[in-house]
């Protein structure tokens, strides 16, 4: 497959594409929030990676992050912090999920036509996405695969993200239940060791709940489903 041609922008063109003033773009560059542009004489050339970074900054600012915090996050990634530190910076703690590095083009391929500023901001707010140098990091291979599969089936990404937000509320409640159960009756130190038991219970209960739901909506035996 032939590689896509790299689109490049002059300073004014990039600022216009990102919806920000040129002086703001220069300020971000001075603060090292943007990678250096390619230089051709006195002309600075930017590409879609820079545009994706600007949109990510806009999404983080919209969610209440400060420029100092964004700079810290960017510097942490570029200095090679590990996955655990990534989780701490995103406010989700240690995770056994596998992060996935994506270029802006690869992210667009996963969710063709659905990578809007609003969906990007929602993904940042949930902690699904973060910036890693010129790339984007999705914090969970499993969530990335599931959400992209749902979008391919015709579910809008905005609806997938809103459902993810609601699922997280229930997941937080279940995690609290198991944490209290194990801490009260065994010890807090046993939490890590007994995590697989909690996961097994949740998977079994969800499977049985889906079975009950499908059974309650199925037509009576011998009756054709209504059109």
PDB file of C-alpha atoms in Angstrom:
ATOM      1  CA  UNK A   1       0.000   0.000   0.000  1.00  0.00           C
ATOM      2  CA  UNK A   2       1.338   3.422  -0.942  1.00  0.00           C
ATOM      3  CA  UNK A   3       2.010   5.673   2.053  1.00  0.00           C
ATOM      4  CA  UNK A   4      -0.129   8.769   2.431  1.00  0.00           C
ATOM      5  CA  UNK A   5       1.625  11.982   1.425  1.00  0.00           C
ATOM      6  CA  UNK A   6       2.587  14.049   4.458  1.00  0.00           C
ATOM      7  CA  UNK A   7       0.639  17.287   4.606  1.00  0.00           C
ATOM      8  CA  UNK A   8       2.634  20.281   5.777  1.00  0.00           C
ATOM      9  CA  UNK A   9       1.529  23.670   7.055  1.00  0.00           C
ATOM     10  CA  UNK A  10       3.151  27.059   7.373  1.00  0.00           C
ATOM     11  CA  UNK A  11       2.742  28.734  10.773  1.00  0.00           C
ATOM     12  CA  UNK A  12      -0.360  30.702   9.758  1.00  0.00           C
ATOM     13  CA  UNK A  13      -1.945  27.656   8.095  1.00  0.00           C
ATOM     14  CA  UNK A  14      -1.406  25.453  11.145  1.00  0.00           C
ATOM     15  CA  UNK A  15      -2.849  28.078  13.485  1.00  0.00           C
ATOM     16  CA  UNK A  16      -5.917  28.413  11.261  1.00  0.00           C
ATOM     17  CA  UNK A  17      -6.398  24.620  11.076  1.00  0.00           C
ATOM     18  CA  UNK A  18      -6.151  24.386  14.875  1.00  0.00           C
ATOM     19  CA  UNK A  19      -8.450  27.369  15.426  1.00  0.00           C
ATOM     20  CA  UNK A  20      -5.961  29.376  17.469  1.00  0.00           C
ATOM     21  CA  UNK A  21      -4.132  32.694  16.959  1.00  0.00           C
ATOM     22  CA  UNK A  22      -0.602  32.579  15.552  1.00  0.00           C
ATOM     23  CA  UNK A  23       0.716  34.152  18.772  1.00  0.00           C
ATOM     24  CA  UNK A  24      -0.757  31.251  20.762  1.00  0.00           C
ATOM     25  CA  UNK A  25       0.958  28.755  18.470  1.00  0.00           C
ATOM     26  CA  UNK A  26       4.282  30.558  18.969  1.00  0.00           C
ATOM     27  CA  UNK A  27       3.711  30.625  22.729  1.00  0.00           C
ATOM     28  CA  UNK A  28       3.141  26.849  22.776  1.00  0.00           C
ATOM     29  CA  UNK A  29       6.310  26.375  20.767  1.00  0.00           C
ATOM     30  CA  UNK A  30       8.293  28.540  23.193  1.00  0.00           C
ATOM     31  CA  UNK A  31       6.907  26.498  26.097  1.00  0.00           C
ATOM     32  CA  UNK A  32       8.075  23.323  24.271  1.00  0.00           C
ATOM     33  CA  UNK A  33       4.533  21.993  24.095  1.00  0.00           C
ATOM     34  CA  UNK A  34       5.097  21.377  20.375  1.00  0.00           C
ATOM     35  CA  UNK A  35       7.931  19.432  18.714  1.00  0.00           C
ATOM     36  CA  UNK A  36      10.222  21.644  16.606  1.00  0.00           C
ATOM     37  CA  UNK A  37       9.034  22.235  13.035  1.00  0.00           C
ATOM     38  CA  UNK A  38      10.990  21.259   9.948  1.00  0.00           C
ATOM     39  CA  UNK A  39      13.059  24.203   8.768  1.00  0.00           C
ATOM     40  CA  UNK A  40      13.516  25.184   5.157  1.00  0.00           C
ATOM     41  CA  UNK A  41      15.553  28.362   5.209  1.00  0.00           C
ATOM     42  CA  UNK A  42      13.517  30.813   7.272  1.00  0.00           C
ATOM     43  CA  UNK A  43      10.259  28.919   6.750  1.00  0.00           C
ATOM     44  CA  UNK A  44       8.927  26.638   9.510  1.00  0.00           C
ATOM     45  CA  UNK A  45       6.953  23.647   8.233  1.00  0.00           C
ATOM     46  CA  UNK A  46       4.531  21.746  10.499  1.00  0.00           C
ATOM     47  CA  UNK A  47       2.602  18.549   9.792  1.00  0.00           C
ATOM     48  CA  UNK A  48      -0.466  16.621  10.994  1.00  0.00           C
ATOM     49  CA  UNK A  49       1.392  15.462  14.112  1.00  0.00           C
ATOM     50  CA  UNK A  50       1.685  19.084  15.216  1.00  0.00           C
ATOM     51  CA  UNK A  51      -2.003  19.644  14.437  1.00  0.00           C
ATOM     52  CA  UNK A  52      -2.970  16.591  16.510  1.00  0.00           C
ATOM     53  CA  UNK A  53      -0.834  17.891  19.393  1.00  0.00           C
ATOM     54  CA  UNK A  54      -2.577  21.289  19.247  1.00  0.00           C
ATOM     55  CA  UNK A  55      -5.997  19.621  19.310  1.00  0.00           C
ATOM     56  CA  UNK A  56      -4.917  17.513  22.267  1.00  0.00           C
ATOM     57  CA  UNK A  57      -3.744  20.629  24.134  1.00  0.00           C
ATOM     58  CA  UNK A  58      -7.093  22.273  23.392  1.00  0.00           C
ATOM     59  CA  UNK A  59      -8.936  19.239  24.735  1.00  0.00           C
ATOM     60  CA  UNK A  60      -6.868  19.172  27.924  1.00  0.00           C
ATOM     61  CA  UNK A  61      -7.365  22.906  28.500  1.00  0.00           C
ATOM     62  CA  UNK A  62     -11.100  22.481  27.974  1.00  0.00           C
ATOM     63  CA  UNK A  63     -11.112  19.837  30.714  1.00  0.00           C
ATOM     64  CA  UNK A  64      -9.446  22.174  33.208  1.00  0.00           C
ATOM     65  CA  UNK A  65      -5.783  21.174  32.882  1.00  0.00           C
ATOM     66  CA  UNK A  66      -3.212  23.957  33.156  1.00  0.00           C
ATOM     67  CA  UNK A  67      -0.467  24.603  30.619  1.00  0.00           C
ATOM     68  CA  UNK A  68       2.047  23.701  33.324  1.00  0.00           C
ATOM     69  CA  UNK A  69       0.369  20.351  33.866  1.00  0.00           C
ATOM     70  CA  UNK A  70       0.223  19.689  30.132  1.00  0.00           C
ATOM     71  CA  UNK A  71       3.921  20.548  29.839  1.00  0.00           C
ATOM     72  CA  UNK A  72       4.707  18.122  32.677  1.00  0.00           C
ATOM     73  CA  UNK A  73       2.728  15.353  30.997  1.00  0.00           C
ATOM     74  CA  UNK A  74       4.435  15.948  27.654  1.00  0.00           C
ATOM     75  CA  UNK A  75       7.901  16.081  29.221  1.00  0.00           C
ATOM     76  CA  UNK A  76       7.213  12.875  31.173  1.00  0.00           C
ATOM     77  CA  UNK A  77       6.353  10.972  28.002  1.00  0.00           C
ATOM     78  CA  UNK A  78       9.281  12.363  26.058  1.00  0.00           C
ATOM     79  CA  UNK A  79      11.630  11.385  28.908  1.00  0.00           C
ATOM     80  CA  UNK A  80      10.406   7.812  28.714  1.00  0.00           C
ATOM     81  CA  UNK A  81       8.326   7.302  31.856  1.00  0.00           C
ATOM     82  CA  UNK A  82       6.868   3.842  32.143  1.00  0.00           C
ATOM     83  CA  UNK A  83       3.251   2.725  31.973  1.00  0.00           C
ATOM     84  CA  UNK A  84       2.746   2.968  35.714  1.00  0.00           C
ATOM     85  CA  UNK A  85       3.869   6.594  35.735  1.00  0.00           C
ATOM     86  CA  UNK A  86       1.625   7.259  32.753  1.00  0.00           C
ATOM     87  CA  UNK A  87      -1.310   6.021  34.795  1.00  0.00           C
ATOM     88  CA  UNK A  88      -0.380   8.255  37.700  1.00  0.00           C
ATOM     89  CA  UNK A  89      -0.228  11.306  35.447  1.00  0.00           C
ATOM     90  CA  UNK A  90      -3.617  10.443  33.968  1.00  0.00           C
ATOM     91  CA  UNK A  91      -5.119   9.880  37.411  1.00  0.00           C
ATOM     92  CA  UNK A  92      -5.900   6.200  36.914  1.00  0.00           C
ATOM     93  CA  UNK A  93      -3.108   4.616  38.952  1.00  0.00           C
ATOM     94  CA  UNK A  94      -1.346   1.358  38.092  1.00  0.00           C
ATOM     95  CA  UNK A  95      -2.975  -0.734  35.382  1.00  0.00           C
ATOM     96  CA  UNK A  96      -2.308  -4.125  33.832  1.00  0.00           C
ATOM     97  CA  UNK A  97      -3.789  -2.918  30.549  1.00  0.00           C
ATOM     98  CA  UNK A  98      -1.505  -2.678  27.503  1.00  0.00           C
ATOM     99  CA  UNK A  99      -1.144   0.863  26.111  1.00  0.00           C
ATOM    100  CA  UNK A 100      -1.117   1.375  22.344  1.00  0.00           C
ATOM    101  CA  UNK A 101       0.914   4.080  20.594  1.00  0.00           C
ATOM    102  CA  UNK A 102      -0.856   5.574  17.576  1.00  0.00           C
ATOM    103  CA  UNK A 103      -0.105   8.259  15.040  1.00  0.00           C
ATOM    104  CA  UNK A 104      -2.998  10.667  14.347  1.00  0.00           C
ATOM    105  CA  UNK A 105      -3.470   8.860  11.032  1.00  0.00           C
ATOM    106  CA  UNK A 106      -3.706   5.453  12.727  1.00  0.00           C
ATOM    107  CA  UNK A 107      -6.226   6.801  15.230  1.00  0.00           C
ATOM    108  CA  UNK A 108      -8.308   8.129  12.328  1.00  0.00           C
ATOM    109  CA  UNK A 109      -8.136   4.683  10.679  1.00  0.00           C
ATOM    110  CA  UNK A 110      -9.546   3.054  13.831  1.00  0.00           C
ATOM    111  CA  UNK A 111     -12.470   5.498  13.982  1.00  0.00           C
ATOM    112  CA  UNK A 112     -12.876   6.748  10.437  1.00  0.00           C
ATOM    113  CA  UNK A 113     -14.848   9.974  10.366  1.00  0.00           C
ATOM    114  CA  UNK A 114     -15.418   9.918  14.139  1.00  0.00           C
ATOM    115  CA  UNK A 115     -12.233  11.581  15.448  1.00  0.00           C
ATOM    116  CA  UNK A 116     -13.815  14.978  16.094  1.00  0.00           C
ATOM    117  CA  UNK A 117     -12.566  17.591  18.594  1.00  0.00           C
ATOM    118  CA  UNK A 118     -15.545  16.739  20.822  1.00  0.00           C
ATOM    119  CA  UNK A 119     -14.797  13.006  20.817  1.00  0.00           C
ATOM    120  CA  UNK A 120     -11.100  13.679  21.331  1.00  0.00           C
ATOM    121  CA  UNK A 121     -11.863  15.894  24.323  1.00  0.00           C
ATOM    122  CA  UNK A 122     -14.190  13.224  25.773  1.00  0.00           C
ATOM    123  CA  UNK A 123     -11.496  10.546  25.331  1.00  0.00           C
ATOM    124  CA  UNK A 124      -8.947  12.753  27.081  1.00  0.00           C
ATOM    125  CA  UNK A 125     -11.410  13.424  29.883  1.00  0.00           C
ATOM    126  CA  UNK A 126     -11.955   9.697  30.402  1.00  0.00           C
ATOM    127  CA  UNK A 127      -8.198   9.097  30.362  1.00  0.00           C
ATOM    128  CA  UNK A 128      -8.420   6.815  27.334  1.00  0.00           C
ATOM    129  CA  UNK A 129      -5.999   8.992  25.346  1.00  0.00           C
ATOM    130  CA  UNK A 130      -2.828  10.896  26.194  1.00  0.00           C
ATOM    131  CA  UNK A 131       0.056  12.537  24.345  1.00  0.00           C
ATOM    132  CA  UNK A 132       3.391  10.746  23.936  1.00  0.00           C
ATOM    133  CA  UNK A 133       5.800  12.934  21.999  1.00  0.00           C
ATOM    134  CA  UNK A 134       4.510  13.021  18.423  1.00  0.00           C
ATOM    135  CA  UNK A 135       2.199  10.065  19.031  1.00  0.00           C
ATOM    136  CA  UNK A 136      -1.055   9.445  20.849  1.00  0.00           C
ATOM    137  CA  UNK A 137      -1.360   6.728  23.498  1.00  0.00           C
ATOM    138  CA  UNK A 138      -4.538   4.763  24.101  1.00  0.00           C
ATOM    139  CA  UNK A 139      -4.235   3.317  27.591  1.00  0.00           C
ATOM    140  CA  UNK A 140      -5.946  -0.012  26.848  1.00  0.00           C
ATOM    141  CA  UNK A 141      -5.579  -2.301  23.834  1.00  0.00           C
ATOM    142  CA  UNK A 142      -8.785  -4.099  24.827  1.00  0.00           C
ATOM    143  CA  UNK A 143     -10.852  -0.917  25.091  1.00  0.00           C
ATOM    144  CA  UNK A 144      -9.433   0.358  21.805  1.00  0.00           C
ATOM    145  CA  UNK A 145     -10.345  -2.861  19.984  1.00  0.00           C
ATOM    146  CA  UNK A 146     -13.848  -3.020  21.473  1.00  0.00           C
ATOM    147  CA  UNK A 147     -14.684   0.629  20.839  1.00  0.00           C
ATOM    148  CA  UNK A 148     -13.418   0.517  17.240  1.00  0.00           C
ATOM    149  CA  UNK A 149     -15.400  -2.704  16.629  1.00  0.00           C
ATOM    150  CA  UNK A 150     -18.578  -1.000  17.886  1.00  0.00           C
ATOM    151  CA  UNK A 151     -17.948   1.996  15.630  1.00  0.00           C
ATOM    152  CA  UNK A 152     -17.471  -0.335  12.642  1.00  0.00           C
ATOM    153  CA  UNK A 153     -20.834  -1.892  13.491  1.00  0.00           C
ATOM    154  CA  UNK A 154     -22.444   1.532  13.220  1.00  0.00           C
ATOM    155  CA  UNK A 155     -22.446   2.815  16.820  1.00  0.00           C
ATOM    156  CA  UNK A 156     -21.402   6.498  16.982  1.00  0.00           C
ATOM    157  CA  UNK A 157     -18.137   7.018  18.865  1.00  0.00           C
ATOM    158  CA  UNK A 158     -19.797   9.674  21.037  1.00  0.00           C
ATOM    159  CA  UNK A 159     -22.311   7.053  22.224  1.00  0.00           C
ATOM    160  CA  UNK A 160     -19.505   4.531  22.851  1.00  0.00           C
ATOM    161  CA  UNK A 161     -17.624   7.068  24.980  1.00  0.00           C
ATOM    162  CA  UNK A 162     -20.722   8.035  26.963  1.00  0.00           C
ATOM    163  CA  UNK A 163     -21.422   4.349  27.631  1.00  0.00           C
ATOM    164  CA  UNK A 164     -17.800   3.961  28.717  1.00  0.00           C
ATOM    165  CA  UNK A 165     -18.284   6.794  31.189  1.00  0.00           C
ATOM    166  CA  UNK A 166     -21.383   5.083  32.643  1.00  0.00           C
ATOM    167  CA  UNK A 167     -19.671   1.673  32.757  1.00  0.00           C
ATOM    168  CA  UNK A 168     -16.795   3.257  34.675  1.00  0.00           C
ATOM    169  CA  UNK A 169     -19.203   4.478  37.359  1.00  0.00           C
ATOM    170  CA  UNK A 170     -20.468   0.914  37.879  1.00  0.00           C
ATOM    171  CA  UNK A 171     -16.936  -0.506  37.687  1.00  0.00           C
ATOM    172  CA  UNK A 172     -15.761   1.931  40.369  1.00  0.00           C
ATOM    173  CA  UNK A 173     -18.645   0.805  42.589  1.00  0.00           C
ATOM    174  CA  UNK A 174     -17.806  -2.881  42.060  1.00  0.00           C
ATOM    175  CA  UNK A 175     -14.121  -2.252  42.729  1.00  0.00           C
ATOM    176  CA  UNK A 176     -15.060  -0.561  46.002  1.00  0.00           C
ATOM    177  CA  UNK A 177     -17.231  -3.538  47.005  1.00  0.00           C
ATOM    178  CA  UNK A 178     -14.392  -6.030  46.477  1.00  0.00           C
ATOM    179  CA  UNK A 179     -11.836  -3.751  48.108  1.00  0.00           C
ATOM    180  CA  UNK A 180     -13.972  -3.442  51.234  1.00  0.00           C
ATOM    181  CA  UNK A 181     -14.750  -7.189  51.264  1.00  0.00           C
ATOM    182  CA  UNK A 182     -11.097  -8.232  51.068  1.00  0.00           C
ATOM    183  CA  UNK A 183      -9.780  -5.469  53.343  1.00  0.00           C
ATOM    184  CA  UNK A 184     -12.411  -6.136  56.040  1.00  0.00           C
ATOM    185  CA  UNK A 185     -12.102  -9.919  56.087  1.00  0.00           C
ATOM    186  CA  UNK A 186      -8.524 -10.637  54.984  1.00  0.00           C
ATOM    187  CA  UNK A 187      -6.136  -7.691  54.642  1.00  0.00           C
ATOM    188  CA  UNK A 188      -5.493  -4.767  52.276  1.00  0.00           C
ATOM    189  CA  UNK A 189      -2.240  -6.473  51.263  1.00  0.00           C
ATOM    190  CA  UNK A 190      -4.270  -9.323  49.716  1.00  0.00           C
ATOM    191  CA  UNK A 191      -5.947  -7.035  47.170  1.00  0.00           C
ATOM    192  CA  UNK A 192      -3.370  -7.511  44.431  1.00  0.00           C
ATOM    193  CA  UNK A 193      -3.210 -11.279  44.906  1.00  0.00           C
ATOM    194  CA  UNK A 194      -7.011 -11.690  44.817  1.00  0.00           C
ATOM    195  CA  UNK A 195      -7.711  -9.372  41.854  1.00  0.00           C
ATOM    196  CA  UNK A 196      -8.291 -12.349  39.492  1.00  0.00           C
ATOM    197  CA  UNK A 197     -11.137 -13.572  41.738  1.00  0.00           C
ATOM    198  CA  UNK A 198     -12.903 -10.227  41.508  1.00  0.00           C
ATOM    199  CA  UNK A 199     -12.509 -10.203  37.708  1.00  0.00           C
ATOM    200  CA  UNK A 200     -13.969 -13.717  37.458  1.00  0.00           C
ATOM    201  CA  UNK A 201     -17.026 -12.764  39.510  1.00  0.00           C
ATOM    202  CA  UNK A 202     -17.680  -9.663  37.396  1.00  0.00           C
ATOM    203  CA  UNK A 203     -17.328 -11.593  34.121  1.00  0.00           C
ATOM    204  CA  UNK A 204     -19.661 -14.369  35.344  1.00  0.00           C
ATOM    205  CA  UNK A 205     -22.296 -11.934  36.631  1.00  0.00           C
ATOM    206  CA  UNK A 206     -22.202  -9.884  33.428  1.00  0.00           C
ATOM    207  CA  UNK A 207     -22.593 -13.028  31.306  1.00  0.00           C
ATOM    208  CA  UNK A 208     -25.602 -14.172  33.349  1.00  0.00           C
ATOM    209  CA  UNK A 209     -27.117 -10.674  33.253  1.00  0.00           C
ATOM    210  CA  UNK A 210     -26.858 -10.622  29.447  1.00  0.00           C
ATOM    211  CA  UNK A 211     -28.450 -14.098  29.326  1.00  0.00           C
ATOM    212  CA  UNK A 212     -31.359 -12.915  31.490  1.00  0.00           C
ATOM    213  CA  UNK A 213     -31.830  -9.794  29.380  1.00  0.00           C
ATOM    214  CA  UNK A 214     -31.830 -11.729  26.112  1.00  0.00           C
ATOM    215  CA  UNK A 215     -34.252 -14.296  27.534  1.00  0.00           C
ATOM    216  CA  UNK A 216     -36.649 -11.560  28.680  1.00  0.00           C
ATOM    217  CA  UNK A 217     -36.726  -9.935  25.237  1.00  0.00           C
ATOM    218  CA  UNK A 218     -36.946 -13.152  23.162  1.00  0.00           C
ATOM    219  CA  UNK A 219     -40.381 -13.948  21.631  1.00  0.00           C
ATOM    220  CA  UNK A 220     -42.315 -16.920  23.097  1.00  0.00           C
ATOM    221  CA  UNK A 221     -41.499 -20.308  21.621  1.00  0.00           C
ATOM    222  CA  UNK A 222     -43.209 -20.804  18.283  1.00  0.00           C
ATOM    223  CA  UNK A 223     -43.944 -17.105  17.789  1.00  0.00           C
ATOM    224  CA  UNK A 224     -42.100 -15.289  15.045  1.00  0.00           C
ATOM    225  CA  UNK A 225     -40.366 -12.055  16.034  1.00  0.00           C
ATOM    226  CA  UNK A 226     -42.252  -8.908  15.094  1.00  0.00           C
ATOM    227  CA  UNK A 227     -40.933  -6.947  12.145  1.00  0.00           C
TER     228      UNK A 227
END
